[in-house]
PDB file of N, CA and C in Angstrom:
ATOM      1  N   UNK A   1      97.960   6.127-151.215  1.00  0.00           N
ATOM      2  CA  UNK A   1      97.474   4.738-151.716  1.00  0.00           C
ATOM      3  C   UNK A   1      97.206   4.126-151.025  1.00  0.00           C
ATOM      4  N   UNK A   2      96.005   3.497-150.676  1.00  0.00           N
ATOM      5  CA  UNK A   2      96.229   2.407-149.336  1.00  0.00           C
ATOM      6  C   UNK A   2      97.329   0.854-149.847  1.00  0.00           C
ATOM      7  N   UNK A   3      97.711   0.774-150.309  1.00  0.00           N
ATOM      8  CA  UNK A   3      97.701  -0.472-151.497  1.00  0.00           C
ATOM      9  C   UNK A   3      99.134  -0.078-151.482  1.00  0.00           C
ATOM     10  N   UNK A   4      99.987   0.270-150.942  1.00  0.00           N
ATOM     11  CA  UNK A   4     101.402   0.683-151.459  1.00  0.00           C
ATOM     12  C   UNK A   4     102.107   0.616-151.456  1.00  0.00           C
ATOM     13  N   UNK A   5     103.618   0.187-152.310  1.00  0.00           N
ATOM     14  CA  UNK A   5     104.561  -0.164-151.436  1.00  0.00           C
ATOM     15  C   UNK A   5     104.853  -0.538-150.515  1.00  0.00           C
ATOM     16  N   UNK A   6     104.640   0.724-149.213  1.00  0.00           N
ATOM     17  CA  UNK A   6     105.409   0.223-148.035  1.00  0.00           C
ATOM     18  C   UNK A   6     103.778  -0.537-147.325  1.00  0.00           C
ATOM     19  N   UNK A   7     102.673  -0.565-147.866  1.00  0.00           N
ATOM     20  CA  UNK A   7     102.050  -1.582-147.303  1.00  0.00           C
ATOM     21  C   UNK A   7     101.754  -2.727-147.714  1.00  0.00           C
ATOM     22  N   UNK A   8     102.093  -3.387-148.799  1.00  0.00           N
ATOM     23  CA  UNK A   8     102.101  -4.502-149.434  1.00  0.00           C
ATOM     24  C   UNK A   8     103.412  -5.195-148.490  1.00  0.00           C
ATOM     25  N   UNK A   9     104.333  -4.674-148.593  1.00  0.00           N
ATOM     26  CA  UNK A   9     106.194  -5.050-149.112  1.00  0.00           C
ATOM     27  C   UNK A   9     105.172  -5.617-146.209  1.00  0.00           C
ATOM     28  N   UNK A  10     105.208  -4.499-145.359  1.00  0.00           N
ATOM     29  CA  UNK A  10     104.017  -4.884-144.106  1.00  0.00           C
ATOM     30  C   UNK A  10     103.421  -6.379-144.662  1.00  0.00           C
ATOM     31  N   UNK A  11     102.261  -5.986-145.551  1.00  0.00           N
ATOM     32  CA  UNK A  11     101.940  -7.009-145.682  1.00  0.00           C
ATOM     33  C   UNK A  11     102.345  -7.987-145.562  1.00  0.00           C
ATOM     34  N   UNK A  12     103.432  -8.442-146.014  1.00  0.00           N
ATOM     35  CA  UNK A  12     104.099  -9.580-146.982  1.00  0.00           C
ATOM     36  C   UNK A  12     104.677 -10.198-145.798  1.00  0.00           C
ATOM     37  N   UNK A  13     105.374  -9.114-145.108  1.00  0.00           N
ATOM     38  CA  UNK A  13     106.196  -9.826-143.441  1.00  0.00           C
ATOM     39  C   UNK A  13     104.830 -10.265-142.541  1.00  0.00           C
ATOM     40  N   UNK A  14     104.462  -9.018-142.535  1.00  0.00           N
ATOM     41  CA  UNK A  14     103.362  -9.881-141.907  1.00  0.00           C
ATOM     42  C   UNK A  14     103.438 -11.530-141.719  1.00  0.00           C
ATOM     43  N   UNK A  15     102.285 -11.226-143.007  1.00  0.00           N
ATOM     44  CA  UNK A  15     101.239 -12.695-142.981  1.00  0.00           C
ATOM     45  C   UNK A  15     103.005 -14.104-143.378  1.00  0.00           C
ATOM     46  N   UNK A  16     104.205 -14.043-143.500  1.00  0.00           N
ATOM     47  CA  UNK A  16     105.172 -14.565-143.229  1.00  0.00           C
ATOM     48  C   UNK A  16     105.314 -15.377-141.865  1.00  0.00           C
ATOM     49  N   UNK A  17     105.706 -14.101-141.238  1.00  0.00           N
ATOM     50  CA  UNK A  17     105.937 -13.906-139.494  1.00  0.00           C
ATOM     51  C   UNK A  17     105.059 -15.250-139.118  1.00  0.00           C
ATOM     52  N   UNK A  18     103.490 -15.269-139.401  1.00  0.00           N
ATOM     53  CA  UNK A  18     102.299 -15.406-138.587  1.00  0.00           C
ATOM     54  C   UNK A  18     102.797 -17.052-139.091  1.00  0.00           C
ATOM     55  N   UNK A  19     103.014 -17.188-140.973  1.00  0.00           N
ATOM     56  CA  UNK A  19     102.617 -18.489-140.808  1.00  0.00           C
ATOM     57  C   UNK A  19     104.037 -19.265-140.621  1.00  0.00           C
ATOM     58  N   UNK A  20     105.316 -18.563-140.009  1.00  0.00           N
ATOM     59  CA  UNK A  20     106.580 -19.156-139.212  1.00  0.00           C
ATOM     60  C   UNK A  20     106.059 -19.818-137.813  1.00  0.00           C
ATOM     61  N   UNK A  21     105.057 -18.334-137.585  1.00  0.00           N
ATOM     62  CA  UNK A  21     104.988 -18.501-135.805  1.00  0.00           C
ATOM     63  C   UNK A  21     103.609 -19.712-135.757  1.00  0.00           C
ATOM     64  N   UNK A  22     102.673 -20.203-136.454  1.00  0.00           N
ATOM     65  CA  UNK A  22     101.913 -20.167-136.029  1.00  0.00           C
ATOM     66  C   UNK A  22     101.575 -21.715-137.145  1.00  0.00           C
ATOM     67  N   UNK A  23     102.304 -22.118-137.794  1.00  0.00           N
ATOM     68  CA  UNK A  23     102.819 -22.805-138.438  1.00  0.00           C
ATOM     69  C   UNK A  23     103.493 -23.906-138.987  1.00  0.00           C
ATOM     70  N   UNK A  24     104.357 -24.370-138.945  1.00  0.00           N
ATOM     71  CA  UNK A  24     106.071 -23.969-138.273  1.00  0.00           C
ATOM     72  C   UNK A  24     106.166 -24.928-139.696  1.00  0.00           C
ATOM     73  N   UNK A  25     104.971 -26.180-139.966  1.00  0.00           N
ATOM     74  CA  UNK A  25     106.129 -27.125-140.848  1.00  0.00           C
ATOM     75  C   UNK A  25     106.025 -26.643-142.467  1.00  0.00           C
ATOM     76  N   UNK A  26     105.002 -25.589-142.213  1.00  0.00           N
ATOM     77  CA  UNK A  26     104.361 -24.586-144.057  1.00  0.00           C
ATOM     78  C   UNK A  26     105.936 -24.462-144.328  1.00  0.00           C
ATOM     79  N   UNK A  27     106.699 -24.880-145.042  1.00  0.00           N
ATOM     80  CA  UNK A  27     107.568 -24.196-145.773  1.00  0.00           C
ATOM     81  C   UNK A  27     106.968 -23.213-146.922  1.00  0.00           C
ATOM     82  N   UNK A  28     107.626 -22.066-147.013  1.00  0.00           N
ATOM     83  CA  UNK A  28     106.961 -20.791-147.752  1.00  0.00           C
ATOM     84  C   UNK A  28     107.800 -21.133-148.919  1.00  0.00           C
ATOM     85  N   UNK A  29     107.406 -21.290-150.333  1.00  0.00           N
ATOM     86  CA  UNK A  29     106.946 -20.824-151.716  1.00  0.00           C
ATOM     87  C   UNK A  29     107.401 -19.613-152.544  1.00  0.00           C
ATOM     88  N   UNK A  30     106.974 -19.382-151.580  1.00  0.00           N
ATOM     89  CA  UNK A  30     106.370 -18.356-152.423  1.00  0.00           C
ATOM     90  C   UNK A  30     105.272 -17.642-151.960  1.00  0.00           C
ATOM     91  N   UNK A  31     105.670 -15.720-152.101  1.00  0.00           N
ATOM     92  CA  UNK A  31     104.517 -14.901-150.722  1.00  0.00           C
ATOM     93  C   UNK A  31     103.977 -13.493-152.111  1.00  0.00           C
ATOM     94  N   UNK A  32     103.161 -13.671-151.666  1.00  0.00           N
ATOM     95  CA  UNK A  32     103.388 -12.307-152.988  1.00  0.00           C
ATOM     96  C   UNK A  32     101.336 -11.354-152.317  1.00  0.00           C
ATOM     97  N   UNK A  33     102.230 -10.584-152.975  1.00  0.00           N
ATOM     98  CA  UNK A  33     101.131  -8.832-152.401  1.00  0.00           C
ATOM     99  C   UNK A  33     100.897  -8.499-153.811  1.00  0.00           C
ATOM    100  N   UNK A  34      99.615  -7.886-153.697  1.00  0.00           N
ATOM    101  CA  UNK A  34      98.990  -7.292-154.592  1.00  0.00           C
ATOM    102  C   UNK A  34      98.104  -6.135-154.038  1.00  0.00           C
ATOM    103  N   UNK A  35      97.882  -4.896-154.740  1.00  0.00           N
ATOM    104  CA  UNK A  35      96.424  -3.922-154.690  1.00  0.00           C
ATOM    105  C   UNK A  35      95.727  -5.479-155.782  1.00  0.00           C
ATOM    106  N   UNK A  36      94.460  -5.067-155.500  1.00  0.00           N
ATOM    107  CA  UNK A  36      93.443  -5.142-156.698  1.00  0.00           C
ATOM    108  C   UNK A  36      92.992  -4.691-157.332  1.00  0.00           C
ATOM    109  N   UNK A  37      92.622  -4.605-158.184  1.00  0.00           N
ATOM    110  CA  UNK A  37      92.542  -3.980-159.396  1.00  0.00           C
ATOM    111  C   UNK A  37      91.328  -3.510-159.471  1.00  0.00           C
ATOM    112  N   UNK A  38      90.579  -4.326-158.178  1.00  0.00           N
ATOM    113  CA  UNK A  38      88.309  -3.819-158.657  1.00  0.00           C
ATOM    114  C   UNK A  38      88.498  -3.120-157.090  1.00  0.00           C
ATOM    115  N   UNK A  39      89.378  -3.013-156.665  1.00  0.00           N
ATOM    116  CA  UNK A  39      88.806  -2.163-154.633  1.00  0.00           C
ATOM    117  C   UNK A  39      90.744  -1.957-154.008  1.00  0.00           C
ATOM    118  N   UNK A  40      90.441  -0.742-154.074  1.00  0.00           N
ATOM    119  CA  UNK A  40      92.470   0.470-153.951  1.00  0.00           C
ATOM    120  C   UNK A  40      92.342  -0.222-152.945  1.00  0.00           C
ATOM    121  N   UNK A  41      91.324  -0.931-152.254  1.00  0.00           N
ATOM    122  CA  UNK A  41      91.111   0.103-149.983  1.00  0.00           C
ATOM    123  C   UNK A  41      90.613  -2.318-149.571  1.00  0.00           C
ATOM    124  N   UNK A  42      92.222  -2.783-151.011  1.00  0.00           N
ATOM    125  CA  UNK A  42      92.009  -4.633-150.322  1.00  0.00           C
ATOM    126  C   UNK A  42      93.029  -5.018-150.805  1.00  0.00           C
ATOM    127  N   UNK A  43      93.531  -5.761-150.349  1.00  0.00           N
ATOM    128  CA  UNK A  43      95.598  -6.626-150.657  1.00  0.00           C
ATOM    129  C   UNK A  43      94.839  -7.891-151.748  1.00  0.00           C
ATOM    130  N   UNK A  44      95.423  -8.413-152.048  1.00  0.00           N
ATOM    131  CA  UNK A  44      96.051 -10.344-152.589  1.00  0.00           C
ATOM    132  C   UNK A  44      96.232  -9.784-152.483  1.00  0.00           C
ATOM    133  N   UNK A  45      96.013 -11.713-151.543  1.00  0.00           N
ATOM    134  CA  UNK A  45      98.020 -12.481-151.173  1.00  0.00           C
ATOM    135  C   UNK A  45      97.737 -13.403-151.555  1.00  0.00           C
ATOM    136  N   UNK A  46      98.136 -14.150-151.854  1.00  0.00           N
ATOM    137  CA  UNK A  46      98.539 -15.555-153.122  1.00  0.00           C
ATOM    138  C   UNK A  46     100.016 -16.246-151.476  1.00  0.00           C
ATOM    139  N   UNK A  47      99.359 -17.527-151.031  1.00  0.00           N
ATOM    140  CA  UNK A  47     100.774 -17.667-150.743  1.00  0.00           C
ATOM    141  C   UNK A  47     100.901 -19.500-151.019  1.00  0.00           C
ATOM    142  N   UNK A  48     102.124 -20.073-151.689  1.00  0.00           N
ATOM    143  CA  UNK A  48     102.696 -21.279-152.405  1.00  0.00           C
ATOM    144  C   UNK A  48     103.086 -22.211-151.176  1.00  0.00           C
ATOM    145  N   UNK A  49     102.920 -22.823-150.972  1.00  0.00           N
ATOM    146  CA  UNK A  49     103.607 -23.451-149.541  1.00  0.00           C
ATOM    147  C   UNK A  49     103.398 -25.223-150.050  1.00  0.00           C
ATOM    148  N   UNK A  50     104.653 -25.450-149.172  1.00  0.00           N
ATOM    149  CA  UNK A  50     104.372 -27.066-148.535  1.00  0.00           C
ATOM    150  C   UNK A  50     104.853 -28.172-147.212  1.00  0.00           C
ATOM    151  N   UNK A  51     104.605 -29.063-147.162  1.00  0.00           N
ATOM    152  CA  UNK A  51     104.393 -29.253-145.746  1.00  0.00           C
ATOM    153  C   UNK A  51     105.955 -30.084-145.836  1.00  0.00           C
ATOM    154  N   UNK A  52     106.959 -29.433-144.543  1.00  0.00           N
ATOM    155  CA  UNK A  52     108.182 -30.148-145.240  1.00  0.00           C
ATOM    156  C   UNK A  52     108.451 -31.777-144.797  1.00  0.00           C
ATOM    157  N   UNK A  53     109.253 -31.256-144.861  1.00  0.00           N
ATOM    158  CA  UNK A  53     109.137 -33.623-145.498  1.00  0.00           C
ATOM    159  C   UNK A  53     108.262 -34.089-145.887  1.00  0.00           C
ATOM    160  N   UNK A  54     106.860 -33.638-146.714  1.00  0.00           N
ATOM    161  CA  UNK A  54     105.409 -34.133-148.458  1.00  0.00           C
ATOM    162  C   UNK A  54     106.319 -33.564-149.366  1.00  0.00           C
ATOM    163  N   UNK A  55     106.398 -34.067-150.631  1.00  0.00           N
ATOM    164  CA  UNK A  55     106.518 -33.842-151.985  1.00  0.00           C
ATOM    165  C   UNK A  55     105.660 -32.712-152.451  1.00  0.00           C
ATOM    166  N   UNK A  56     103.622 -32.867-151.988  1.00  0.00           N
ATOM    167  CA  UNK A  56     103.056 -32.296-152.106  1.00  0.00           C
ATOM    168  C   UNK A  56     103.311 -30.185-151.624  1.00  0.00           C
ATOM    169  N   UNK A  57     102.682 -29.715-153.050  1.00  0.00           N
ATOM    170  CA  UNK A  57     102.782 -28.495-152.364  1.00  0.00           C
ATOM    171  C   UNK A  57     100.768 -28.345-152.353  1.00  0.00           C
ATOM    172  N   UNK A  58     101.052 -26.619-151.650  1.00  0.00           N
ATOM    173  CA  UNK A  58      99.325 -26.563-152.042  1.00  0.00           C
ATOM    174  C   UNK A  58      99.679 -24.749-152.299  1.00  0.00           C
ATOM    175  N   UNK A  59      98.534 -24.880-152.337  1.00  0.00           N
ATOM    176  CA  UNK A  59      98.180 -22.347-152.012  1.00  0.00           C
ATOM    177  C   UNK A  59      97.214 -22.017-152.060  1.00  0.00           C
ATOM    178  N   UNK A  60      97.141 -20.398-151.688  1.00  0.00           N
ATOM    179  CA  UNK A  60      95.953 -20.062-150.389  1.00  0.00           C
ATOM    180  C   UNK A  60      95.509 -18.900-151.775  1.00  0.00           C
ATOM    181  N   UNK A  61      94.864 -18.081-151.287  1.00  0.00           N
ATOM    182  CA  UNK A  61      94.697 -16.490-152.329  1.00  0.00           C
ATOM    183  C   UNK A  61      94.051 -16.676-150.990  1.00  0.00           C
ATOM    184  N   UNK A  62      93.533 -15.139-151.120  1.00  0.00           N
ATOM    185  CA  UNK A  62      92.795 -13.574-150.357  1.00  0.00           C
ATOM    186  C   UNK A  62      93.002 -12.767-150.363  1.00  0.00           C
ATOM    187  N   UNK A  63      91.780 -12.476-150.614  1.00  0.00           N
ATOM    188  CA  UNK A  63      91.980 -10.869-150.146  1.00  0.00           C
ATOM    189  C   UNK A  63      91.513 -10.230-149.378  1.00  0.00           C
ATOM    190  N   UNK A  64      92.072  -9.566-148.104  1.00  0.00           N
ATOM    191  CA  UNK A  64      92.723  -8.653-147.286  1.00  0.00           C
ATOM    192  C   UNK A  64      91.286  -7.094-147.563  1.00  0.00           C
ATOM    193  N   UNK A  65      90.363  -6.973-147.023  1.00  0.00           N
ATOM    194  CA  UNK A  65      90.071  -5.296-147.065  1.00  0.00           C
ATOM    195  C   UNK A  65      91.101  -4.433-145.784  1.00  0.00           C
ATOM    196  N   UNK A  66      91.478  -3.143-145.733  1.00  0.00           N
ATOM    197  CA  UNK A  66      92.110  -3.148-145.322  1.00  0.00           C
ATOM    198  C   UNK A  66      90.967  -1.475-144.762  1.00  0.00           C
ATOM    199  N   UNK A  67      89.817  -1.670-145.130  1.00  0.00           N
ATOM    200  CA  UNK A  67      89.389  -0.791-143.836  1.00  0.00           C
ATOM    201  C   UNK A  67      88.195  -0.802-143.546  1.00  0.00           C
ATOM    202  N   UNK A  68      87.593  -1.692-142.571  1.00  0.00           N
ATOM    203  CA  UNK A  68      86.021  -2.506-142.080  1.00  0.00           C
ATOM    204  C   UNK A  68      85.492  -1.679-143.085  1.00  0.00           C
ATOM    205  N   UNK A  69      84.789  -0.845-144.445  1.00  0.00           N
ATOM    206  CA  UNK A  69      84.267  -0.427-144.593  1.00  0.00           C
ATOM    207  C   UNK A  69      83.906  -0.866-145.419  1.00  0.00           C
ATOM    208  N   UNK A  70      85.022  -1.445-145.840  1.00  0.00           N
ATOM    209  CA  UNK A  70      85.341  -2.167-147.745  1.00  0.00           C
ATOM    210  C   UNK A  70      85.600  -3.972-147.188  1.00  0.00           C
ATOM    211  N   UNK A  71      85.514  -4.039-146.796  1.00  0.00           N
ATOM    212  CA  UNK A  71      84.764  -6.614-146.569  1.00  0.00           C
ATOM    213  C   UNK A  71      84.067  -6.642-147.032  1.00  0.00           C
ATOM    214  N   UNK A  72      83.416  -7.059-148.247  1.00  0.00           N
ATOM    215  CA  UNK A  72      81.918  -8.201-148.758  1.00  0.00           C
ATOM    216  C   UNK A  72      80.938  -7.949-147.310  1.00  0.00           C
TER     217      UNK A  72
END
């Protein structure tokens, strides 16, 4: 399956590295990657974070197509 455990683990690692590399002020509180139940060729990624030195937290969630033809 395109969204198996290995794909989830790799996507999580790549998102974590990207956030740490491009926005070092962001402290990742939670990062989840799951398959989209409605589309087996798409991942759902959820990132909960806070800006270092600030008390407020925020979240991002987005769908990531794994094939160009699975984009909406």
